[in-house]
Amino acid sequence: MSRSQKSDALIIDTLRKNGYKATTQRIAICRFALHSRDHPTAQRIYNEVRKMHPTVSLATVYKTLQILTEHGLVQELDLPQSQARFDSYVGLHINLVCMQCGNIQDFDDKTAQEMVESVTAKAQFTRTGQRLDIYGMCKTCQDRTK
Amino acid sequence: MSRSQKSDALIIDTLRKNGYKATTQRIAICRFALHSRDHPTAQRIYNEVRKMHPTVSLATVYKTLQILTEHGLVQELDLPQSQARFDSYVGLHINLVCMQCGNIQDFDDKTAQEMVESVTAKAQFTRTGQRLDIYGMCKTCQDRTK
DNA sequence: TTTGCTGCAAAGGCTTTGCACGGAT
DNA sequence: ATCCGTGCAAAGCCTTTGCAGCAAA
């Protein structure tokens, strides 16, 4: 599955197909979480969604994110000393995590895909997912530091 | 740096070189954390260390693990819905995380090393570390499930 | 109408912090 | 003798849960 803009109709459909009611709160949260490319925290999703739906609660955000995670529509990234961040790109890719600015850049790489498949086979492992992070400093921060 | 058994003498030396006092608690915690291969949680390290030093506190375990993490002697692995786990193998390797039994198996792979270096170069990233996880079910659990 | 969802507040779990005593240098 | 580290308890922070009212099907 590659990056794709999910329309509200598709979101509603997906929710209903999985036995969830398509409430306005859920739709708003899904819309933001599934379209964002900058790995937001639950708190930031809450802040953003509240701009349109001022009564939404953080609990609902967490509950909805849990649904999305369980159904493989977003991936939860836990990093030390920071809140969980959610990645709407669930395909096999690399996260370039900048320890300076906190930015996370997605990076596609064919070798990475082959490597994961080969390792899985070699270890006789049944793979359901993966997470490939590289930590360091992004180009922008390197330039700024100079 | 590959897997290596650190002697107490080396642990004491390393602590002092970095400006830390070599207390008996720290030595015990370091000994266990650096020698363990099964990615223990802070709580488990605490339980184990308490067998020898019944008065040690969880706070001290956390503080010592923080020192080890900051100096790159262990790596902290955060997974959703679970306590942080600590990996004494800080070299570039793959974590095969079994979602069934919770076991984490380290796996060395040359292709992975090359891939990380190549991606880092391509993205003009300055790398300080990485984390490569594959999630799924280990051989043992597959066999047991059958 | 029925069922499940929301929002609130409170609880929970892991981790960190403040402080006075005690041990390492 | 000095200073850092320890242990305890309390606080902190993110996340989850319980529940009564409310909205979706």
Coordinates of C-alpha atoms (C1' of nucleotides) in Angstrom, one line a residue:
Chain A
M1 CA 0.0 0.0 0.0
S2 CA 1.5 3.4 -1.0
R3 CA 0.7 6.8 0.2
S4 CA -2.9 7.7 -0.8
Q5 CA -5.3 10.4 0.0
K6 CA -8.3 8.8 1.6
S7 CA -11.5 10.6 0.9
D8 CA -14.1 11.0 3.6
A9 CA -16.3 8.5 1.8
L10 CA -13.6 5.9 1.9
I11 CA -13.0 6.6 5.6
I12 CA -16.7 6.2 6.4
D13 CA -16.8 3.0 4.4
T14 CA -13.8 1.5 6.0
L15 CA -15.1 2.4 9.5
R16 CA -18.5 0.8 8.8
K17 CA -16.9 -2.3 7.2
N18 CA -15.0 -2.9 10.3
G19 CA -18.0 -2.5 12.5
Y20 CA -17.4 1.0 13.8
K21 CA -19.9 3.8 13.7
A22 CA -18.8 6.7 11.5
T23 CA -19.1 9.5 13.9
T24 CA -18.1 13.0 13.0
Q25 CA -15.2 12.9 15.5
R26 CA -13.8 9.7 14.1
I27 CA -14.0 11.0 10.6
A28 CA -12.2 14.2 11.5
I29 CA -9.5 12.3 13.4
C30 CA -9.0 9.8 10.6
R31 CA -8.9 12.5 8.0
F32 CA -6.1 14.3 9.8
A33 CA -4.2 11.2 10.9
L34 CA -4.3 9.5 7.5
H35 CA -3.4 12.5 5.5
S36 CA -0.6 13.9 7.6
R37 CA 2.9 13.3 6.5
D38 CA 4.8 14.7 9.5
H39 CA 4.3 12.0 12.1
P40 CA 2.1 13.9 14.5
T41 CA 1.7 13.0 18.2
A42 CA -1.8 12.3 19.6
Q43 CA -1.7 15.7 21.3
R44 CA -1.1 17.5 18.0
I45 CA -3.8 15.5 16.2
Y46 CA -6.1 16.6 19.1
N47 CA -5.1 20.2 18.7
E48 CA -5.6 20.2 15.0
V49 CA -9.0 18.3 15.1
R50 CA -10.2 20.7 17.8
K51 CA -9.9 23.6 15.4
M52 CA -12.8 22.1 13.5
H53 CA -14.5 20.2 16.4
P54 CA -13.8 22.1 19.6
T55 CA -15.5 19.6 21.8
V56 CA -13.5 16.6 20.8
S57 CA -11.6 14.9 23.6
L58 CA -8.1 13.6 23.8
A59 CA -9.5 10.2 24.9
T60 CA -11.4 9.9 21.6
V61 CA -8.3 10.7 19.7
Y62 CA -6.4 7.9 21.5
K63 CA -9.3 5.5 21.0
T64 CA -9.5 6.3 17.3
L65 CA -5.7 6.0 16.8
Q66 CA -5.9 2.6 18.5
I67 CA -8.4 1.5 15.9
L68 CA -6.3 2.8 13.1
T69 CA -3.2 1.1 14.5
E70 CA -5.0 -2.2 15.0
H71 CA -6.2 -2.2 11.4
G72 CA -2.8 -1.3 10.1
L73 CA -3.8 2.1 8.7
V74 CA -1.2 3.9 10.7
Q75 CA 1.9 2.8 12.5
E76 CA 2.8 3.9 16.0
L77 CA 6.4 5.0 16.5
D78 CA 7.6 5.1 20.0
L79 CA 10.8 6.9 20.7
P80 CA 12.6 7.3 24.1
Q81 CA 11.6 10.4 26.1
S82 CA 8.8 11.5 23.8
Q83 CA 5.2 10.9 23.1
A84 CA 4.2 8.3 20.5
R85 CA 4.1 9.5 17.0
F86 CA 1.9 8.2 14.2
D87 CA 3.0 7.4 10.7
S88 CA 0.3 7.2 8.0
Y89 CA 2.8 5.6 5.7
V90 CA 2.6 2.0 6.7
G91 CA 4.5 0.5 3.7
L92 CA 8.1 -0.8 4.1
H93 CA 10.2 2.3 4.4
I94 CA 12.9 4.0 6.4
N95 CA 12.4 6.7 9.0
L96 CA 15.2 9.2 9.1
V97 CA 14.8 10.6 12.6
C98 CA 16.6 13.9 13.2
M99 CA 17.6 14.2 16.9
Q100 CA 18.1 17.9 16.5
C101 CA 14.7 19.1 15.2
G102 CA 12.7 16.0 15.8
N103 CA 11.6 15.7 12.2
I104 CA 11.0 12.3 10.8
Q105 CA 11.5 11.9 7.0
D106 CA 10.2 8.8 5.2
F107 CA 12.5 7.3 2.7
D108 CA 11.8 4.6 0.2
D109 CA 14.6 2.1 -0.6
K110 CA 14.4 -1.0 -2.7
T111 CA 17.5 -2.5 -1.0
A112 CA 15.7 -2.2 2.4
Q113 CA 12.7 -4.1 1.1
E114 CA 14.9 -6.9 -0.2
M115 CA 17.0 -7.0 3.0
V116 CA 13.9 -7.3 5.2
E117 CA 12.5 -10.2 3.1
S118 CA 15.8 -12.0 3.0
V119 CA 16.4 -11.6 6.7
T120 CA 12.9 -12.8 7.5
A121 CA 13.4 -15.9 5.3
K122 CA 16.9 -16.6 6.8
A123 CA 15.6 -16.4 10.3
Q124 CA 12.5 -18.5 9.5
F125 CA 10.4 -15.7 10.8
T126 CA 6.8 -14.9 9.9
R127 CA 6.7 -11.1 9.3
T128 CA 3.7 -9.0 10.0
G129 CA 5.5 -5.6 10.0
Q130 CA 8.7 -3.8 10.4
R131 CA 10.3 -0.5 11.4
L132 CA 13.5 0.8 10.1
D133 CA 14.8 3.9 11.8
I134 CA 18.0 5.8 11.2
Y135 CA 18.9 8.4 13.9
G136 CA 21.1 11.4 13.4
M137 CA 20.9 14.8 11.9
C138 CA 19.0 15.9 8.8
K139 CA 20.5 18.0 6.0
T140 CA 18.7 21.1 7.1
C141 CA 20.1 20.9 10.7
Q142 CA 23.6 20.1 9.5
D143 CA 23.5 23.3 7.3
R144 CA 22.1 25.4 10.2
T145 CA 24.7 24.2 12.6
K146 CA 27.6 25.2 10.3
Chain B
M1 CA 31.7 -2.6 18.6
S2 CA 30.6 -6.2 18.8
R3 CA 29.2 -8.3 21.7
S4 CA 31.7 -8.4 24.4
Q5 CA 31.7 -9.5 28.0
K6 CA 32.7 -6.5 30.1
S7 CA 34.6 -7.4 33.2
D8 CA 33.9 -5.6 36.4
A9 CA 37.3 -3.9 36.1
L10 CA 36.4 -2.5 32.7
I11 CA 33.0 -1.3 34.0
I12 CA 34.6 0.4 37.0
D13 CA 37.2 2.0 34.7
T14 CA 34.5 3.2 32.2
L15 CA 32.4 4.7 35.0
R16 CA 35.3 6.6 36.5
K17 CA 36.6 7.8 33.1
N18 CA 33.2 9.4 32.5
G19 CA 33.2 11.1 35.8
Y20 CA 30.9 8.7 37.7
K21 CA 31.6 7.0 41.0
A22 CA 31.9 3.3 40.8
T23 CA 29.3 2.4 43.4
T24 CA 28.5 -1.2 44.1
Q25 CA 24.9 -0.6 42.9
R26 CA 26.1 0.8 39.6
I27 CA 28.5 -2.0 39.0
A28 CA 25.8 -4.6 39.7
I29 CA 23.4 -2.9 37.4
C30 CA 25.9 -2.4 34.6
R31 CA 27.1 -6.0 34.9
F32 CA 23.6 -7.3 34.4
A33 CA 22.5 -4.8 31.7
L34 CA 25.7 -5.2 29.7
H35 CA 25.8 -9.0 29.8
S36 CA 22.2 -9.8 29.2
R37 CA 21.2 -10.8 25.8
D38 CA 17.5 -11.0 26.2
H39 CA 16.5 -7.3 26.2
P40 CA 15.3 -6.9 29.8
T41 CA 13.0 -4.2 31.0
A42 CA 14.2 -1.9 33.8
Q43 CA 11.9 -3.8 36.1
R44 CA 13.5 -7.1 35.3
I45 CA 17.0 -5.6 35.8
Y46 CA 15.8 -4.3 39.1
N47 CA 14.5 -7.8 40.1
E48 CA 17.7 -9.5 39.1
V49 CA 20.0 -7.0 40.7
R50 CA 18.0 -7.1 44.0
K51 CA 18.8 -10.8 44.3
M52 CA 22.4 -9.7 45.0
H53 CA 21.7 -6.2 46.4
P54 CA 18.3 -6.3 48.2
T55 CA 18.3 -2.6 49.0
V56 CA 18.8 -1.3 45.5
S57 CA 16.0 0.9 44.2
L58 CA 14.3 1.1 40.9
A59 CA 15.2 4.8 40.7
T60 CA 18.9 3.9 40.7
V61 CA 18.3 1.3 38.0
Y62 CA 16.7 3.9 35.8
K63 CA 19.4 6.5 36.5
T64 CA 22.1 4.0 35.7
L65 CA 20.4 2.9 32.5
Q66 CA 20.2 6.5 31.5
I67 CA 23.9 6.8 31.9
L68 CA 24.5 3.7 29.9
T69 CA 22.1 4.8 27.2
E70 CA 23.7 8.3 27.0
H71 CA 27.1 6.8 26.5
G72 CA 26.0 4.4 23.9
L73 CA 26.6 1.3 25.9
V74 CA 23.0 0.0 25.7
Q75 CA 20.2 0.9 23.4
E76 CA 16.7 1.7 24.5
L77 CA 13.9 -0.1 22.6
D78 CA 10.5 1.4 23.0
L79 CA 7.6 -0.6 21.8
P80 CA 3.9 0.3 22.0
Q81 CA 2.0 -0.8 25.1
S82 CA 5.1 -2.1 26.9
Q83 CA 7.9 -1.0 29.1
A84 CA 11.2 0.1 27.5
R85 CA 13.6 -2.7 26.9
F86 CA 17.3 -2.4 26.9
D87 CA 19.6 -3.9 24.3
S88 CA 23.3 -4.4 25.2
Y89 CA 24.1 -5.1 21.6
V90 CA 24.5 -1.6 20.2
G91 CA 26.0 -2.5 16.9
L92 CA 24.1 -2.4 13.6
H93 CA 21.8 -5.4 13.7
I94 CA 18.2 -6.4 13.2
N95 CA 15.7 -7.1 16.1
L96 CA 13.3 -9.9 15.3
V97 CA 10.5 -9.1 17.6
C98 CA 8.0 -11.9 18.3
M99 CA 4.6 -10.5 19.0
Q100 CA 3.5 -13.8 20.4
C101 CA 6.0 -14.5 23.1
G102 CA 7.6 -11.1 23.3
N103 CA 11.1 -12.4 22.6
I104 CA 13.5 -10.3 20.7
Q105 CA 16.2 -12.0 18.7
D106 CA 19.3 -10.1 17.5
F107 CA 20.2 -10.9 13.9
D108 CA 23.4 -9.8 12.1
D109 CA 23.2 -9.1 8.4
K110 CA 25.7 -7.5 6.1
T111 CA 23.1 -6.3 3.6
A112 CA 21.4 -4.4 6.4
Q113 CA 24.7 -2.6 7.2
E114 CA 25.2 -1.7 3.6
M115 CA 21.7 -0.6 3.2
V116 CA 21.8 1.7 6.2
E117 CA 25.1 3.3 4.9
S118 CA 23.8 3.7 1.4
V119 CA 20.5 5.3 2.5
T120 CA 22.3 7.6 4.9
A121 CA 24.5 8.8 2.1
K122 CA 21.6 9.2 -0.4
A123 CA 19.6 11.2 2.1
Q124 CA 22.6 13.3 3.0
F125 CA 21.9 12.4 6.6
T126 CA 24.5 12.3 9.4
R127 CA 23.9 9.0 11.2
T128 CA 24.5 8.5 14.9
G129 CA 22.5 5.3 15.3
Q130 CA 19.8 3.1 14.0
R131 CA 17.2 0.6 14.8
L132 CA 15.9 -2.1 12.6
D133 CA 13.0 -4.1 13.8
I134 CA 11.0 -6.8 12.1
Y135 CA 7.7 -7.8 13.8
G136 CA 6.0 -11.1 13.5
M137 CA 6.2 -14.6 14.9
C138 CA 9.4 -16.5 15.7
K139 CA 10.1 -20.0 14.6
T140 CA 9.3 -21.4 18.1
C141 CA 5.9 -19.8 18.3
Q142 CA 5.0 -20.9 14.7
D143 CA 5.8 -24.5 15.6
R144 CA 3.9 -24.2 18.9
T145 CA 0.8 -22.8 17.1
K146 CA 0.6 -25.6 14.6
Chain C
dT1 C1' -35.1 2.0 19.3
dT2 C1' -30.9 -0.1 20.0
dT3 C1' -26.3 0.0 20.2
dG4 C1' -22.1 1.9 20.5
dC5 C1' -19.5 6.4 21.1
dT6 C1' -18.3 10.6 23.2
dG7 C1' -16.4 13.6 26.8
dC8 C1' -15.2 14.1 31.3
dA9 C1' -12.6 13.0 35.1
dA10 C1' -10.2 9.8 37.4
dA11 C1' -7.1 6.1 37.4
dG12 C1' -3.0 3.6 35.7
dG13 C1' 1.7 2.5 34.6
dC14 C1' 6.2 3.6 33.7
dT15 C1' 9.7 6.9 34.5
dT16 C1' 11.7 10.9 36.7
dT17 C1' 12.7 14.1 40.5
dG18 C1' 13.7 16.2 45.3
dC19 C1' 15.9 15.5 49.3
dA20 C1' 18.4 14.0 53.3
dC21 C1' 21.5 10.3 54.5
dG22 C1' 25.4 7.5 53.4
dG23 C1' 29.3 5.8 50.7
dA24 C1' 33.1 6.6 47.3
dT25 C1' 37.1 9.2 46.2
Chain D
dA1 C1' 36.5 15.9 54.2
dT2 C1' 34.1 16.5 50.0
dC3 C1' 30.9 15.5 46.8
dC4 C1' 28.3 12.5 44.4
dG5 C1' 24.9 8.7 44.6
dT6 C1' 21.4 6.2 46.9
dG7 C1' 16.8 5.1 48.5
dC8 C1' 12.5 6.6 49.5
dA9 C1' 8.4 8.8 48.3
dA10 C1' 6.1 11.8 45.6
dA11 C1' 5.4 13.9 41.4
dG12 C1' 5.0 13.8 36.3
dC13 C1' 3.6 12.5 32.0
dC14 C1' 1.4 10.0 28.6
dT15 C1' -2.3 6.9 27.9
dT16 C1' -6.3 4.2 29.2
dT17 C1' -10.6 3.4 31.5
dG18 C1' -15.4 3.9 33.7
dC19 C1' -19.6 5.9 33.2
dA20 C1' -23.7 8.6 32.1
dG21 C1' -25.6 11.2 28.4
dC22 C1' -26.0 11.3 23.4
dA23 C1' -25.6 10.3 18.4
dA24 C1' -25.4 6.9 14.6
dA25 C1' -27.6 3.0 12.5

